[in-house]
Coordinates of C-alpha atoms and ligand atoms in Angstrom, one line a residue:
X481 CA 9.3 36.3 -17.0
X482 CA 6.5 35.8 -14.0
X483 CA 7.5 39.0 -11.5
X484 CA 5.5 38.5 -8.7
X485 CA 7.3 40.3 -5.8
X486 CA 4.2 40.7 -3.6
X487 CA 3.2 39.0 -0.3
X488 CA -0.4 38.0 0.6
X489 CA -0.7 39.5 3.9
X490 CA -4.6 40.1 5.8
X491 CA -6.7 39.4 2.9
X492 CA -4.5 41.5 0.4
X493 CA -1.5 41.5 -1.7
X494 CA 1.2 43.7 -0.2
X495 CA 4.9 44.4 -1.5
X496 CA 7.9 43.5 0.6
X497 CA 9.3 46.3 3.2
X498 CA 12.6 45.9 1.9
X499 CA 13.5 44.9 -2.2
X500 CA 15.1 41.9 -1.6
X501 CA 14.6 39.9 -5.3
X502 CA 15.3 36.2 -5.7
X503 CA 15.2 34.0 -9.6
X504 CA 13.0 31.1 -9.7
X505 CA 15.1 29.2 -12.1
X506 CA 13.5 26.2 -14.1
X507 CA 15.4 23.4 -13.9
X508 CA 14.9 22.4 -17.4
X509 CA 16.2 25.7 -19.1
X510 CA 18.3 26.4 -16.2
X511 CA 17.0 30.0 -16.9
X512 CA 15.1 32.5 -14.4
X513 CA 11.3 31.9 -15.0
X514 CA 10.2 34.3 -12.0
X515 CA 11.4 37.1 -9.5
X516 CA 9.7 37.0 -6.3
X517 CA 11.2 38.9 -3.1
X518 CA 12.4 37.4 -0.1
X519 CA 10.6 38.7 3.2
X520 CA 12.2 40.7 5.8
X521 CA 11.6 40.4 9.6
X522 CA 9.1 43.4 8.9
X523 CA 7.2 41.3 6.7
X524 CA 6.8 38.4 8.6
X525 CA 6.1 40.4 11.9
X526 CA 3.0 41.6 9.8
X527 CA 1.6 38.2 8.5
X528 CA 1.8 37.5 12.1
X529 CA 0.1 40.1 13.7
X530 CA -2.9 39.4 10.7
X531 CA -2.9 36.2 11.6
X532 CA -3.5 37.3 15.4
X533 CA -5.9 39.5 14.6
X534 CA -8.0 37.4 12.5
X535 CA -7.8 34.6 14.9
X536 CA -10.4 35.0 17.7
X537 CA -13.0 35.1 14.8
X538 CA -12.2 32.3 12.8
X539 CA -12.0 30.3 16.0
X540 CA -15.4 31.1 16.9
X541 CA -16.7 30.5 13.4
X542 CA -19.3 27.4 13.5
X543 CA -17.1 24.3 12.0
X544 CA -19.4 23.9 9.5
X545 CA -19.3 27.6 8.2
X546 CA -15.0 27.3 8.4
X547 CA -16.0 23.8 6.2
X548 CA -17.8 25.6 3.3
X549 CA -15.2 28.1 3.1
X550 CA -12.5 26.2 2.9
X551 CA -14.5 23.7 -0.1
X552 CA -14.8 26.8 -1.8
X553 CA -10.9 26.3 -2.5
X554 CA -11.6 22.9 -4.9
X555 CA -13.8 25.6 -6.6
X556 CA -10.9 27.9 -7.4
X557 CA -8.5 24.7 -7.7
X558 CA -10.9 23.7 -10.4
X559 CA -10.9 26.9 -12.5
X560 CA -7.2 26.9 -12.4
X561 CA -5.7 23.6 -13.1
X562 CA -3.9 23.9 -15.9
X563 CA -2.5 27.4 -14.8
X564 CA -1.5 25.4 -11.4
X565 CA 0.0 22.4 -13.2
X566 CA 2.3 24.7 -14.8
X567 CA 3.2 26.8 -12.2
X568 CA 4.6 23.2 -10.3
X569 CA 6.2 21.9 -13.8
X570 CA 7.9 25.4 -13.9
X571 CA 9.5 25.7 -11.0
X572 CA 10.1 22.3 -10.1
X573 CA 10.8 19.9 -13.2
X574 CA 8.0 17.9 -12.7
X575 CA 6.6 16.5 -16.1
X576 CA 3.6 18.7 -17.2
X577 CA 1.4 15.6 -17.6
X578 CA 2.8 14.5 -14.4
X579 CA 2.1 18.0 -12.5
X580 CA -1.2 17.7 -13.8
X581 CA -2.1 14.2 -13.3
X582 CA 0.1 13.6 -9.5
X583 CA 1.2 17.3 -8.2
X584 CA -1.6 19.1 -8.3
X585 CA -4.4 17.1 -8.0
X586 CA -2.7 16.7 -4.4
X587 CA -4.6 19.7 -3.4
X588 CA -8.6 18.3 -4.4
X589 CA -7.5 14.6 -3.2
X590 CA -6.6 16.2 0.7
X591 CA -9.0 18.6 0.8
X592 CA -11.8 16.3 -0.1
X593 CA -10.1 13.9 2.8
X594 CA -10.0 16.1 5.2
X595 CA -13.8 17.6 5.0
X596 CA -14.9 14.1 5.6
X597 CA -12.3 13.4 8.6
X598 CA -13.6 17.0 9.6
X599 CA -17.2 15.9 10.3
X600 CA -15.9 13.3 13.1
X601 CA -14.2 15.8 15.5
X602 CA -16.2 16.1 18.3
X603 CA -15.0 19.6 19.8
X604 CA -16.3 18.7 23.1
X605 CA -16.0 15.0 24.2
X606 CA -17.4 12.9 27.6
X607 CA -14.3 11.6 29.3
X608 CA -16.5 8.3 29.7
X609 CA -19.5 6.7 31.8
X610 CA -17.0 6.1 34.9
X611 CA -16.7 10.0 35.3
X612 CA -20.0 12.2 34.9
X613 CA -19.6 15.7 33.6
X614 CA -15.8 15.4 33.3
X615 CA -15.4 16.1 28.8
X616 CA -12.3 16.5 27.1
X617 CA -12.5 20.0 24.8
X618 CA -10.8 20.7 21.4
X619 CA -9.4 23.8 20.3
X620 CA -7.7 25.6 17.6
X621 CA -4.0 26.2 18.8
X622 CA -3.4 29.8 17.4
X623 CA -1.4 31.2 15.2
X624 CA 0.7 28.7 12.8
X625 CA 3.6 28.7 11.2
X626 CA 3.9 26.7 8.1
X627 CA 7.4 25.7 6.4
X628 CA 6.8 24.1 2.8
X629 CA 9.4 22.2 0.8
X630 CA 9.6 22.2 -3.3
X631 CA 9.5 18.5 -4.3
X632 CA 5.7 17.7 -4.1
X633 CA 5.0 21.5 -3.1
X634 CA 1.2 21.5 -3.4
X635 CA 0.9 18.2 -1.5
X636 CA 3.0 19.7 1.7
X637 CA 0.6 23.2 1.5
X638 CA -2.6 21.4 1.1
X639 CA -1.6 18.8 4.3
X640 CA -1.0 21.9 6.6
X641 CA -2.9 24.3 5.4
X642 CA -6.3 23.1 4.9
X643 CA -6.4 21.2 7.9
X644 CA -5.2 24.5 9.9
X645 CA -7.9 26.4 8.6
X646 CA -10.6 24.0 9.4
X647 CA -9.1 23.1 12.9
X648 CA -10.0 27.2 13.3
X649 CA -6.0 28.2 13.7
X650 CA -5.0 31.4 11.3
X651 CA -1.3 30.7 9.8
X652 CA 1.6 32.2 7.8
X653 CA 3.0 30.0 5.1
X654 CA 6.7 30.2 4.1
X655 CA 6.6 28.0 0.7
X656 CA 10.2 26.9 -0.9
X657 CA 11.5 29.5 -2.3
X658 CA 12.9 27.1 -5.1
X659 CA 9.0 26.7 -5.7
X660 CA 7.2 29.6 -5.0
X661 CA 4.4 30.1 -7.7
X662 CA 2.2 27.0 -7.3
X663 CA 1.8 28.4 -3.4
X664 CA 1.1 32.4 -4.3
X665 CA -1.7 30.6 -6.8
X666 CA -3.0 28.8 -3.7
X667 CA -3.3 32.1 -1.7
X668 CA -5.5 33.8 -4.8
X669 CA -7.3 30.1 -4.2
X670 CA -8.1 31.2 -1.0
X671 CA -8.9 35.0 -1.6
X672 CA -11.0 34.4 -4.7
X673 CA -12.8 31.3 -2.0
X674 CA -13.8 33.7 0.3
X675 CA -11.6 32.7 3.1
X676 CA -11.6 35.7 5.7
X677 CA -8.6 38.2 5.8
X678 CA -5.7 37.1 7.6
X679 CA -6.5 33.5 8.2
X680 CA -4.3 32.8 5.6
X681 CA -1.0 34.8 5.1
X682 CA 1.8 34.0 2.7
X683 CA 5.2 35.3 2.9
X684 CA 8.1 34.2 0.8
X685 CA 11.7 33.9 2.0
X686 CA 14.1 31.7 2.9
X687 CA 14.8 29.2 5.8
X688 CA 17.9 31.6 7.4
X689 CA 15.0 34.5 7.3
X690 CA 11.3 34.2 7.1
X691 CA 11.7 30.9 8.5
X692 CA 13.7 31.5 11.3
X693 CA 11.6 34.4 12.2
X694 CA 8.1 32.2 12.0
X695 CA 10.1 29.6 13.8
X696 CA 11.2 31.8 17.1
X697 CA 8.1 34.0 16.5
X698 CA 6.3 34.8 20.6
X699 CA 3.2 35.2 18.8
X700 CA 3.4 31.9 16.5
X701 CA 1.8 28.8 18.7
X702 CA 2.8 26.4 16.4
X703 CA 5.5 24.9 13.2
X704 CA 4.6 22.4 10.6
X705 CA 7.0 21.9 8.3
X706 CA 8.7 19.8 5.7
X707 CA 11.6 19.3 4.6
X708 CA 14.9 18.2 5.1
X709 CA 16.5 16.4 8.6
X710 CA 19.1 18.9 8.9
X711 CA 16.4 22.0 8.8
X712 CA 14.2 19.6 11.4
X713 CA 16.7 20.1 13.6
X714 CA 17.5 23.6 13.4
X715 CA 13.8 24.0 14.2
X716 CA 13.0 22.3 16.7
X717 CA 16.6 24.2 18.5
X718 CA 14.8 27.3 17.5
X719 CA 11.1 26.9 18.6
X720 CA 12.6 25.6 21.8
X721 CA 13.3 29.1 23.3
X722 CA 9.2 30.0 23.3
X723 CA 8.2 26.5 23.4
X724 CA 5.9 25.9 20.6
X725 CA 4.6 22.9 19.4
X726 CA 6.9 21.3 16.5
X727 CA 5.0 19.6 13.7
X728 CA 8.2 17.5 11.4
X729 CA 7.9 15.6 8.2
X730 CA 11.6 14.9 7.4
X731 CA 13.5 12.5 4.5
X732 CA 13.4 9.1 4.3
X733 CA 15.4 5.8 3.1
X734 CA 13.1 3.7 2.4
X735 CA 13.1 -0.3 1.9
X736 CA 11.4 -2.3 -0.3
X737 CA 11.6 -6.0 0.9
X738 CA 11.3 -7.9 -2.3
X739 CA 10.9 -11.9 -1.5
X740 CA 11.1 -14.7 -4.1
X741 CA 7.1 -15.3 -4.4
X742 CA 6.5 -11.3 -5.2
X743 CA 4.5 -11.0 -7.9
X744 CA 5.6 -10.8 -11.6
X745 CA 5.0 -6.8 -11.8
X746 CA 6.9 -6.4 -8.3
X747 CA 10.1 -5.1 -9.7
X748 CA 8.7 -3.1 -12.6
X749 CA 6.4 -1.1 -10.0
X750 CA 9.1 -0.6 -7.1
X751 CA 11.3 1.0 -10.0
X752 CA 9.0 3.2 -11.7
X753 CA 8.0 4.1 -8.1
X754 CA 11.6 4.8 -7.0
X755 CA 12.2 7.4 -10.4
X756 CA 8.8 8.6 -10.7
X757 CA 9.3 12.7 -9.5
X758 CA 13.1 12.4 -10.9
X759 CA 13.3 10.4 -7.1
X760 CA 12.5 13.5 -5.2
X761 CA 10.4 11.9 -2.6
X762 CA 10.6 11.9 0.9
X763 CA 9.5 8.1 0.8
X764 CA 11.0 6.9 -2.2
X765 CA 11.4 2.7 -1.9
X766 CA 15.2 3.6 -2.4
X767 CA 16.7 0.3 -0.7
X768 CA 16.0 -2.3 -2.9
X769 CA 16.2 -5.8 -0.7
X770 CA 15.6 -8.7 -2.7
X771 CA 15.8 -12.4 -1.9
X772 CA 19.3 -14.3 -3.0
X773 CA 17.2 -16.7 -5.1
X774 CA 15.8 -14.4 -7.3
X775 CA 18.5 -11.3 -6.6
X776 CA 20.1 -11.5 -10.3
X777 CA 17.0 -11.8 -12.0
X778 CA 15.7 -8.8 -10.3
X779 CA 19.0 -6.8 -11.2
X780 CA 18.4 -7.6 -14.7
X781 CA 14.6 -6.9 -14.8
X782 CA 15.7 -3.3 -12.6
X783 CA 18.2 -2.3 -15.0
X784 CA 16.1 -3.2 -18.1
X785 CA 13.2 -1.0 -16.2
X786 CA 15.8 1.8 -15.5
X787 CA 17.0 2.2 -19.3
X788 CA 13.4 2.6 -20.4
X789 CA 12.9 5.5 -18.5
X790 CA 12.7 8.3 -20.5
X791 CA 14.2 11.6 -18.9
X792 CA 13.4 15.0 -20.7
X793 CA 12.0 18.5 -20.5
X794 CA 9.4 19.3 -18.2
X795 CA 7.3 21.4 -20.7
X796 CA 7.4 18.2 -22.9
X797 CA 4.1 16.0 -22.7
X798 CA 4.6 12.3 -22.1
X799 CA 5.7 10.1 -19.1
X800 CA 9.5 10.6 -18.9
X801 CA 11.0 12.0 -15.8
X802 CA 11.9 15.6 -15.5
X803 CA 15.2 17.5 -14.5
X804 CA 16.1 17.5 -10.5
X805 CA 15.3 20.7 -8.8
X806 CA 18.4 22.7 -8.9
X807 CA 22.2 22.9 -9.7
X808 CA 22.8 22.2 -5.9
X809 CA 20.8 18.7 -5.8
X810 CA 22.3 17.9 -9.0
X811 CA 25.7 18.0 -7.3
X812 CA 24.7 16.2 -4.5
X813 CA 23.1 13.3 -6.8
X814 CA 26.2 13.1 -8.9
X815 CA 28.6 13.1 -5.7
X816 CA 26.6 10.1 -4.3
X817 CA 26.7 8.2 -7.5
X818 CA 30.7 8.5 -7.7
X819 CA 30.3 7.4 -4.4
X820 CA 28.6 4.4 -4.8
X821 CA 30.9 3.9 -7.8
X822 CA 33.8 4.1 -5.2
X823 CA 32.8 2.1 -2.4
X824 CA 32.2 -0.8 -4.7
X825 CA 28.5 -0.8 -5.8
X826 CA 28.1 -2.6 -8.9
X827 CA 26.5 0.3 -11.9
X828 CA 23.8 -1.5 -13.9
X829 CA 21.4 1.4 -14.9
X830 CA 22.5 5.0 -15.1
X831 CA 25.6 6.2 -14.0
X832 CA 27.4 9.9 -13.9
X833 CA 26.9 12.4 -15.7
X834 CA 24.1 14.4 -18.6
X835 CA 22.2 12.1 -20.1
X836 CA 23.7 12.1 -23.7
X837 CA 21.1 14.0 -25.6
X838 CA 21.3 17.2 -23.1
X839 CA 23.6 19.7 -22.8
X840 CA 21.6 22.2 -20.0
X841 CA 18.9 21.2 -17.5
X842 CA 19.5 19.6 -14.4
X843 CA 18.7 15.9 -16.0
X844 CA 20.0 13.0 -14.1
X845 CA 20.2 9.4 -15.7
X846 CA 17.8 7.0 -13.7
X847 CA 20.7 4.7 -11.9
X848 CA 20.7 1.7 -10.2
X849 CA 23.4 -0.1 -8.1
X850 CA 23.4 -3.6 -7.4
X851 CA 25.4 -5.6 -4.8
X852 CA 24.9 -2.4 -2.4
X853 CA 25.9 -3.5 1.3
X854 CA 25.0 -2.1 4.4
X855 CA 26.5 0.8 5.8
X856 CA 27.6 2.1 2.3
X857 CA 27.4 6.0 2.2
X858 CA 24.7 5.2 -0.9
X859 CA 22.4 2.8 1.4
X860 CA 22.6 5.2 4.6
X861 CA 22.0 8.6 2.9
X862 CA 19.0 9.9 1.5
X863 CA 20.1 11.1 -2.0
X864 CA 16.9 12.5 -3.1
X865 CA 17.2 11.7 -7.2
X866 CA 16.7 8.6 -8.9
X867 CA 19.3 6.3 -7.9
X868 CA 18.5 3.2 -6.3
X869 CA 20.4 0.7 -4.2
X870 CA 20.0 -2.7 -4.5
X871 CA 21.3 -5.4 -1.9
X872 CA 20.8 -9.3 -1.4
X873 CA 19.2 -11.0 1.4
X874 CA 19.0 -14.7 2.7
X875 CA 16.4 -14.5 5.2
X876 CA 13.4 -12.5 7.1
X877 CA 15.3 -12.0 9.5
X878 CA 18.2 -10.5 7.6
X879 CA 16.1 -8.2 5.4
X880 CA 14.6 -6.9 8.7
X881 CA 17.6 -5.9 10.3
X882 CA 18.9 -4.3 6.9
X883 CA 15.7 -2.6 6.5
X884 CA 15.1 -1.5 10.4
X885 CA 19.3 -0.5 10.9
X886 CA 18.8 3.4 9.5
X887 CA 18.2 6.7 11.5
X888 CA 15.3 7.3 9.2
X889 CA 11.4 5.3 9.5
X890 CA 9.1 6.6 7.2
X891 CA 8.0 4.2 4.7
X892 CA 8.6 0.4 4.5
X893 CA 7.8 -1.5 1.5
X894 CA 7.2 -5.1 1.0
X895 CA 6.3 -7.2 -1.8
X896 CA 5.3 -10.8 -1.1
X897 CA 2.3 -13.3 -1.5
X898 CA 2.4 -15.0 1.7
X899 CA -0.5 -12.9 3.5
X900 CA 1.1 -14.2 7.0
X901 CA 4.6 -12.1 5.7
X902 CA 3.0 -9.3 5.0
X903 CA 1.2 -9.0 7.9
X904 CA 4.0 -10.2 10.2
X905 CA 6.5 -7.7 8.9
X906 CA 3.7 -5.0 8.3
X907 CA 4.1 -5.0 12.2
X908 CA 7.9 -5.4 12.8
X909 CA 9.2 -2.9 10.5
X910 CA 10.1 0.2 11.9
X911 CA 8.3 3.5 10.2
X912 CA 5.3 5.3 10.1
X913 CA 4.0 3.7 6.9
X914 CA 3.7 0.7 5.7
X915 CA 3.0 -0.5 1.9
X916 CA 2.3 -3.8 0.7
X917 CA 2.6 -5.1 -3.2
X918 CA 2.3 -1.7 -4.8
X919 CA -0.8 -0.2 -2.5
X920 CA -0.8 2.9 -1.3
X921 CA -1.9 4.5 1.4
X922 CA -5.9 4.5 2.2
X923 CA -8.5 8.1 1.4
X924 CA -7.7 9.7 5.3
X925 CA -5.1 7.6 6.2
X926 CA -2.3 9.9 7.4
X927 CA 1.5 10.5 6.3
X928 CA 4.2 10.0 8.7
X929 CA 7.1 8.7 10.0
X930 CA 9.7 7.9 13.0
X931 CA 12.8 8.4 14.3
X932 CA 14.4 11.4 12.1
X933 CA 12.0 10.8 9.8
X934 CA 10.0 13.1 11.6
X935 CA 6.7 12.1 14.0
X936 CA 4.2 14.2 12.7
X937 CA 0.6 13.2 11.2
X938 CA -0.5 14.5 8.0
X939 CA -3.5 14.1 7.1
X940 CA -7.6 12.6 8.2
X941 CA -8.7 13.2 11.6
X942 CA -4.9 12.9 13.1
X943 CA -3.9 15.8 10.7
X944 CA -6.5 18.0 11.8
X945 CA -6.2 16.6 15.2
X946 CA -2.3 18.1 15.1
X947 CA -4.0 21.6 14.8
X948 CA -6.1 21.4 17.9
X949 CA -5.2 21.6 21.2
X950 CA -7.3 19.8 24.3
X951 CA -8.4 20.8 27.5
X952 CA -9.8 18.4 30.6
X953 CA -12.9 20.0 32.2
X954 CA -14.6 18.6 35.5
X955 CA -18.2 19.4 35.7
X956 CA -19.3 20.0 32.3
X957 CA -23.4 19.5 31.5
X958 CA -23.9 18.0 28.6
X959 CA -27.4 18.4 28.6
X960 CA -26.9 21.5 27.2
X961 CA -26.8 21.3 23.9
X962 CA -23.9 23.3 22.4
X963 CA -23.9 25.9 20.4
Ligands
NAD67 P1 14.9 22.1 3.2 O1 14.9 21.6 4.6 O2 16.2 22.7 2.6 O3 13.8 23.2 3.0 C1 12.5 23.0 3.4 C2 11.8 24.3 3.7 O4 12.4 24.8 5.0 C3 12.1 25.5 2.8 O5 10.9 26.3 2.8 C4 13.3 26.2 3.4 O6 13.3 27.6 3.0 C5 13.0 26.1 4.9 N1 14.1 26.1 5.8 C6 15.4 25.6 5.5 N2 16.1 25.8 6.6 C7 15.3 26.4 7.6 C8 15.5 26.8 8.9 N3 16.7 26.7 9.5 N4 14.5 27.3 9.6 C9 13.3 27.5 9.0 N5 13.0 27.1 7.8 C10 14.1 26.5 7.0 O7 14.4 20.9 2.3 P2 14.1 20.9 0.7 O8 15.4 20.8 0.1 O9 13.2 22.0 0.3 O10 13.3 19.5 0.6 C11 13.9 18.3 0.5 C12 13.8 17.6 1.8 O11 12.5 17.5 2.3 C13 14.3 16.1 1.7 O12 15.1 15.8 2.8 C14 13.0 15.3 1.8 O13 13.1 14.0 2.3 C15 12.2 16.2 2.7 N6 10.7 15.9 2.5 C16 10.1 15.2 3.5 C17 8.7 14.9 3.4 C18 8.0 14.2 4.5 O14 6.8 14.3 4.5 N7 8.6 13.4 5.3 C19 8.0 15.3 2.3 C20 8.7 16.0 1.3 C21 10.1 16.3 1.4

């Protein structure tokens, strides 16, 4: 058993003001694999104040010197992989081969993304030719407060925290505490890199503590954070009161527009990408919309894809799916899937229940429903585990109004070879991101959404960009150079 009850606080690894323990369970064993200790008000009032202090020097370190240091992380990263990987694989369920091939590499693949977006900030910028002297300035926004989720943990640290640090803003990290391990590695990362005391502070807890208290903090300027809609929403109550800036990545329910001339791989790909992470992504393609004349071959082909997923231990190598995170989400899955059952969705993959071969672990059968209409509980919810919804469509028209009629809008997915489709509904579908025959998102393209989806911008120059603050100056000389 990992007992690691310590928070890293101004450069150094300090032990909670009050003993307040919490079990990490693994999801596969459904055993404690680590005691950490949730933070107290005390605790967070101190990564705060380092963060203050620290401030006024990182912000006046040259970008390029705040650059190196924070590279020096991919060094650490590299040195610790494995140990990383199965941290993540732990804590969360995630496949080992998995954790090491998708989860952690997160962390190198956003790092690497953001140096380069880094060199294109220009701190102080001419307004334009019509007005002499008049710039625009950049500037680090302060203190930060940064709320992780446990699903893709290292992904959600590595898209605030590394573009925090090289924006020149120190910041406080509350990881899940469902997931805390991979992140506590990530703070030795960035002690055993170099990066200056206090820039960046960890302190575990949960939402209804630590992150309440980073959230209505006076001397906190900012709040990323992940995670679910409802927590959004309690956040952005709670920053209200001192008026800080409120960064949101939410859920998601997304849909995959499947039209009769996708290609032959279409279905096979939208599956595997609806169950890969056990479904515990924020933009699964969980709306399955797919073209009348092809509709009941593509049930067939889905449910065929479904049963060969393999579900087992995380530990395990190989390219099954792991357990869900927690007794808590396992409920919730199996609560949607009588649901669907209930309100008439037709069960072709899946279904309630253990998968026969288990008897412990939070394992839940890859499912499918077809003939899934809209305004089923199972269509409108995000259910966050790998069940997907299925439903028919007769026209473009109809797919975009299924696929646009939902309070979330973070990714859209569309499979089709008529280049004028795409591109058409590329630019009618509402969400932040948009993904076309199985390709994802560019290097320094960011990750976002709309509506209660959340609006922030993670990642390249408009997640550093969400870090910096700008200020109109009249009369600036920019014949002298600046420093
Ligand atoms: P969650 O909202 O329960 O918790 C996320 C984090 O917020 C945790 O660190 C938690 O301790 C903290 N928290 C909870 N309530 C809080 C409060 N009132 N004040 C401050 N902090 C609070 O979500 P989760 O169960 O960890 O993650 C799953 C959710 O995250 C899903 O809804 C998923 O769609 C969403 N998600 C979104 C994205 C995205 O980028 N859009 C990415 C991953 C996950």
């Amino acid at each position: 058993m990992i007992e690691k009850r310590e928070f890293y606080i101004g450069g150094a690894w300090v032990p909670p003001s009050v003993a307040r323990d919490h079990a990490v369970i693994n999801p596969t064993t459904e055993e404690p694999c680590a005691v950490i200790s949730l933070g107290d008000k005390a605790d967070t009032d101190a990564a705060v104040a380092a963060a203050k202090a620290a401030f006024p020097r990182w912000a006046a370190t040259p970008p390029k010197e705040r650059a190196g240091l924070v590279a020096g992380i991919l060094v650490q990263y590299e040195k610790r992989l494995q140990e990383f990987a199965e941290a993540i694989s732990m804590e969360m369920g995630a496949p080992i081969d998995f954790a090491l091939a998708e989860q952690a590499p997160c962390l190198p693949w956003h790092t690497t993304n953001f140096l380069k977006a880094f060199e294109e900030i220009e701190w102080v910028r001419p307004l334009g030719d019509h007005a002499p002297g008049a710039a625009v300035a950049m500037e680090p926004i302060g203190v930060v407060g940064l709320i992780t989720p446990w699903n893709w943990p290292v992904n959600q640290i590595a898209l605030k925290a590394i573009p925090a640090m090289l924006a020149g803003c120190t910041c406080v990290l509350k990881p899940s505490e469902e997931a805390p391990l991979n992140a506590m590695l990530f703070a030795e990362f960035c002690h055993d890199a170099g990066i200056p005391a206090g820039v960046f502070n960890l302190v575990n807890g949960d939402g209804a503590g630590v992150g309440s208290q980073l959230t209505t903090h006076p001397d906190v300027e900012a709040i990323s954070f992940t995670g679910s809609t409802r927590a959004g929403i309690a956040i952005s109550k709670a920053a209200a009161d001192s008026l800080k800036r409120v960064m949101l990545e939410l859920g998601g329910k997304g849909a995959n527009l499947v039209f009769a001339d996708a290609d032959d791989k279409a279905i096979e790909r939208s599956v595997r990408r609806m169950m890969e992470n056990s479904g515990q992504s924020c933009n699964a393609p969980s709306r399955m919309l797919v073209e009348r004349s092809i509709y009941e071959d593509a049930v067939e082909k889905a449910a065929a894809v479904a049963n060969s997923i393999k579900v087992g231990p995380a530990g395990n190598p190989g390219d099954h799916i792991g357990p869900v995170v927690n007794k808590s989400q396992w409920e919730k899955i199996q609560g949607y899937i009588h649901k669907g059952i209930e309100e008439g969705g037709r069960l072709v993959a899946g279904g309630p229940g253990l998968p026969e071969e288990f008897n412990r672990g939070f394992y839940v059968k890859p499912t499918i429903f077809a003939d899934v209409k809209p305004g089923m509980t199972i269509e409108k919810e995000e259910i966050f585990g790998p069940v997907m919804a299925m439903i028919p469509f007769d026209s473009e028209e109809e797919a975009l109004t299924i696929a646009n009629d939902t309070v979330y809008g973070l990714t859209n997915y569309v499979q089709t070879t008529d280049a004028e489709r795409a591109n058409r509904l590329s630019l009618k579908l509402k969400a932040g991101m948009i993904e076309m025959n199985g390709k994802s998102r560019g290097a320094g393209s960011f990750f976002g959404g709309v509506k209660q989806s959340g609006r922030a911008r993670e990642g390249g120059v408009w997640g550093i960009e969400e870090f910096l603050e700008s200020k109109a100056i009249s009369g600036y000389d920019f014949s002298i150079a600046a420093e």
